[in-house]
Amino acid sequence: MLVCVLSTTIASCTTSKSIVSQNADLSKYRYASVINNDTYHIPAELMEYEIMLFDAVEASRLQLVSDMRIYELTAEQQSKLLIVKYGVNSRPEETVVTVNFIDFLSGRPVASCRGAYSTLGISSSSDIKGAIKRAAEQISQTFPK
């Protein structure tokens, strides 16, 4: 019982937040492309979490575009495109998922959504799922439908 109470207390103390550039007009963005390369890729055994990350972006108002089809977009569509890069940092005390949104044309970061969760190392899969869920909430708040 004490472990459950302590875990709940710690999980509620972790900080999930979004940071938006003061100079960014997020309302102009309509498309997002998740970078899927060796740097920004979850190992195959964690594919279910990558699916959750894609779902998190798709749950916002942003329309997903394959990274292999970016250059098929018109110049106007590219001006409304965000590149999405993500990272997962898992430690016994907390798992953090960070999803960064970068303007395609300028390469300038415009928003960063962070989801954090912890079961104090009791369940790393629950930590990752919880952190992704919290990151998804931040993405939805940052890019509402």
XYZ file of C-alpha atoms in Angstrom:
145
model
C 0.000 0.000 0.000
C 2.793 2.401 0.909
C 4.499 1.691 -2.427
C 1.292 2.547 -4.323
C 0.839 5.794 -2.422
C 4.505 6.731 -2.861
C 4.424 5.869 -6.578
C 1.291 7.920 -7.103
C 2.814 10.840 -5.245
C 6.050 10.722 -7.243
C 4.218 10.260 -10.572
C 2.142 13.323 -9.873
C 5.268 15.350 -9.062
C 6.985 14.815 -12.405
C 6.696 17.783 -14.716
C 5.122 17.671 -18.144
C 5.150 20.935 -20.046
C 5.341 22.653 -23.397
C 7.585 25.488 -24.446
C 6.651 27.618 -27.452
C 8.902 30.171 -29.090
C 7.744 33.708 -28.404
C 8.097 34.518 -32.106
C 6.229 31.477 -33.421
C 2.724 31.573 -34.863
C 1.652 27.967 -34.329
C -1.690 28.554 -36.033
C -0.014 28.613 -39.453
C 1.212 25.010 -39.226
C -0.894 22.273 -40.750
C 1.514 19.399 -41.455
C 4.041 17.383 -39.475
C 6.663 14.897 -40.535
C 8.251 12.653 -37.944
C 11.928 12.130 -38.651
C 12.569 8.410 -38.702
C 16.298 7.790 -38.943
C 19.051 6.237 -36.817
C 19.209 9.271 -34.526
C 15.456 9.632 -34.020
C 14.252 6.056 -33.922
C 13.081 3.751 -31.175
C 14.595 0.233 -31.262
C 12.398 -2.426 -32.934
C 11.518 -4.065 -29.619
C 9.926 -0.783 -28.536
C 7.863 -0.274 -31.726
C 4.600 -0.072 -29.774
C 5.916 3.125 -28.193
C 6.801 4.607 -31.576
C 3.230 3.909 -32.687
C 2.021 5.788 -29.608
C 4.261 8.744 -30.512
C 2.862 8.898 -34.050
C -0.666 8.641 -32.621
C 0.128 11.526 -30.263
C 1.075 13.796 -33.159
C -1.885 12.611 -35.220
C -4.284 13.382 -32.328
C -3.417 17.070 -32.715
C -4.624 19.185 -35.634
C -1.425 18.402 -37.538
C -1.654 16.100 -40.545
C 1.156 13.551 -40.766
C 3.301 13.492 -43.896
C 5.880 10.786 -44.531
C 9.447 12.045 -44.317
C 10.006 10.446 -47.742
C 7.211 12.564 -49.300
C 8.133 16.026 -47.988
C 9.481 17.161 -51.356
C 6.196 16.212 -53.054
C 4.473 18.978 -51.071
C 3.938 22.343 -52.744
C 5.997 25.311 -51.561
C 2.908 26.609 -49.719
C 2.414 23.276 -47.953
C 6.109 23.154 -47.008
C 5.733 26.598 -45.401
C 3.122 24.994 -43.085
C 5.253 21.947 -42.281
C 6.870 21.056 -38.975
C 9.621 18.481 -38.642
C 9.136 16.360 -35.530
C 12.087 14.961 -33.616
C 11.717 13.031 -30.391
C 13.743 11.512 -27.641
C 13.165 9.175 -24.716
C 15.226 9.433 -21.544
C 14.479 6.631 -19.113
C 15.997 6.630 -15.638
C 14.862 4.728 -12.538
C 13.464 7.899 -10.982
C 11.652 9.193 -14.096
C 11.026 8.642 -17.802
C 10.833 11.715 -20.022
C 9.610 11.838 -23.617
C 10.428 15.054 -25.473
C 8.829 15.877 -28.816
C 10.341 18.850 -30.663
C 8.681 20.708 -33.528
C 10.941 22.474 -36.028
C 9.903 24.800 -38.867
C 10.773 22.996 -42.093
C 11.850 26.042 -44.082
C 13.907 27.846 -41.453
C 15.095 24.909 -39.339
C 14.087 26.915 -36.269
C 12.612 25.059 -33.279
C 9.157 26.493 -32.563
C 7.786 24.189 -29.855
C 8.869 21.455 -27.491
C 6.444 19.171 -25.651
C 7.664 17.179 -22.679
C 5.895 14.296 -20.991
C 7.255 12.891 -17.746
C 6.131 9.918 -15.674
C 7.510 7.712 -12.947
C 6.690 4.528 -11.085
C 10.059 4.762 -9.302
C 11.489 2.031 -11.505
C 8.747 -0.465 -10.672
C 7.611 -0.729 -14.305
C 9.679 0.781 -17.108
C 6.986 -0.025 -19.702
C 4.400 1.842 -17.608
C 6.832 4.733 -17.273
C 7.295 5.008 -21.050
C 3.561 4.669 -21.737
C 2.778 7.264 -19.073
C 5.406 9.684 -20.399
C 4.142 9.307 -23.973
C 0.551 9.839 -22.794
C 1.592 13.029 -21.016
C 3.585 14.202 -24.044
C 0.487 13.542 -26.175
C -1.561 15.734 -23.843
C 0.997 18.514 -24.230
C 0.974 18.157 -28.029
C -2.827 18.345 -28.107
C -2.782 21.470 -25.932
C -0.062 23.070 -28.062
C -1.685 22.185 -31.416
C -5.428 21.941 -30.606
C -7.927 20.771 -33.235
